[in-house]
C-alpha atoms as one frame of an Amber mdcrd trajectory, in Angstrom:
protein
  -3.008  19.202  -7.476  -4.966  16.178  -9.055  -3.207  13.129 -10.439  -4.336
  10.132 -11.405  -3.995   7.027 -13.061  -3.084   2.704 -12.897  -1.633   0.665
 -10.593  -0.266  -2.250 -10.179   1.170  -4.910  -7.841   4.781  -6.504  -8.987
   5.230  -8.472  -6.248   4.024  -9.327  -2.799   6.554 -11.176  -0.456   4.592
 -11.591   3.044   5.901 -13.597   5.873   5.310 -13.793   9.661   7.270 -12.186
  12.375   9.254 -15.524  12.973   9.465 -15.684   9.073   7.364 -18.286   7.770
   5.286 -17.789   4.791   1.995 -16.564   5.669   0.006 -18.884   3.798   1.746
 -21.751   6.269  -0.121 -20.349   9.347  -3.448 -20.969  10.152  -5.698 -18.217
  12.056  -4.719 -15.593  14.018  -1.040 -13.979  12.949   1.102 -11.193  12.735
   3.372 -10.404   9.395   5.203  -8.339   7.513   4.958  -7.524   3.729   7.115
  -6.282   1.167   5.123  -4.810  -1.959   5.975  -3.120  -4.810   3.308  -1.181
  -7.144   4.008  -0.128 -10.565   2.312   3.486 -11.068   1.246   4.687 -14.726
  -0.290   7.736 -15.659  -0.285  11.200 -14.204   2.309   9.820 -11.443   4.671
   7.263 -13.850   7.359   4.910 -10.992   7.815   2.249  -8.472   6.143   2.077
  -5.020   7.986   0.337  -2.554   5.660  -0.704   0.329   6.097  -2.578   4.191
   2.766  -3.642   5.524   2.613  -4.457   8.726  -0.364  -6.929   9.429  -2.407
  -8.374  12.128  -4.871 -11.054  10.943  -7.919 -12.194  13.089 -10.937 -14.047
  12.209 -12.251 -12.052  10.036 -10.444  -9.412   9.442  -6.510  -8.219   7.737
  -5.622  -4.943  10.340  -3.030  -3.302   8.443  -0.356  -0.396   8.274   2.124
   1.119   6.029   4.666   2.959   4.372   5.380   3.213   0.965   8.051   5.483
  -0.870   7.090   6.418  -4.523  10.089   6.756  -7.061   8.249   8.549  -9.668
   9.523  10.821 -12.737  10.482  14.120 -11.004  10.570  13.057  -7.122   9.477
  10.981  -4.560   6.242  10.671  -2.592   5.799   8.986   1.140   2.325   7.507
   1.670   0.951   5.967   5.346  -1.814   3.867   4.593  -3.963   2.525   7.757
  -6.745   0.455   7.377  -7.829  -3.356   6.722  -8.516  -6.378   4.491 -12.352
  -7.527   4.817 -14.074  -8.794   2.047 -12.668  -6.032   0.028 -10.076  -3.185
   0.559 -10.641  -0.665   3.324  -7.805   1.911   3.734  -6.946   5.759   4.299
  -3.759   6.836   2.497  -2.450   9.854   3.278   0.423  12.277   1.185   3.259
  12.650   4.167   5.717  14.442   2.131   8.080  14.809  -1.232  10.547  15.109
  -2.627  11.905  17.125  -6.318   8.624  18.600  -7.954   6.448  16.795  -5.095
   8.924  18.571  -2.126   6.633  19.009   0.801   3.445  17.545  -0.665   0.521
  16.756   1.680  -2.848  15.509   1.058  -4.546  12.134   0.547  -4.921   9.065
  -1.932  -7.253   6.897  -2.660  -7.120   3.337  -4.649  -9.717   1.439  -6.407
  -9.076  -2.379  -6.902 -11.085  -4.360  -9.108 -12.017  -8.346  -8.944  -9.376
  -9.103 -11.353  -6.411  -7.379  -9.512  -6.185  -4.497 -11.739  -6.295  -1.129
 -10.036  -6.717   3.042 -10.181  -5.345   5.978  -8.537  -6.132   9.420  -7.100
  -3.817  11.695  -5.796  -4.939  14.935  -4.182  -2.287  17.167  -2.482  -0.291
  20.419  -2.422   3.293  21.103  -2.153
């Protein structure tokens, strides 16, 4: 199955480990983020996402897990990859659950300049 469609970030609450705000901490730093995506389209719900990040000079490393309430089910997505100059990242489909029970396969996002973003969800259940 195919899906695609919008998405959006809500809100983006990222601290380090010892729980300052990120933006207080020069350099080199691991944190933790709490995101949630609004989806629109073929999948219609709220992602709820923790990033786990390790910044270095150059470079965001990141990890993740994000549950999908969406109309019908749920979908969990691992996304591995980094922050450069632009967005870098794998996303796969772990599993589902109601009309997405079992579902496996991959995702991909586009972001654009201005925040704004689109979807593409391949998988099977």
């Amino acid at each position: 199955m195919k899906a695609t469609g919008t998405i959006e970030v809500k809100s983006w609450d990222e601290k380090t480990w010892d729980g300052r705000s990120y933006k207080e901490v020069e350099g080199r730093k691991l944190t933790e983020a709490h995101v949630q995506f609004a989806y629109a389209g073929d999948v219609t719900g709220i992602g709820s996402c923790r990033y786990l990040m390790s910044y270095g000079d150059d470079v965001a490393w990141t990890t993740a897990l994000e549950e999908i309430v969406a109309d019908g089910g749920t979908l969990v997505l691992r996304h591995v990859g980094a922050y450069r100059t632009g967005v870098e990242a794998v996303i796969e489909i772990l599993d589902g659950t109601g009309v997405y029970a079992g579902a496996k396969g991959a995702a991909t996002v586009d972001w654009a300049e201005d925040g704004s973003g689109t979807y593409t969800l391949e998988y099977e259940v």
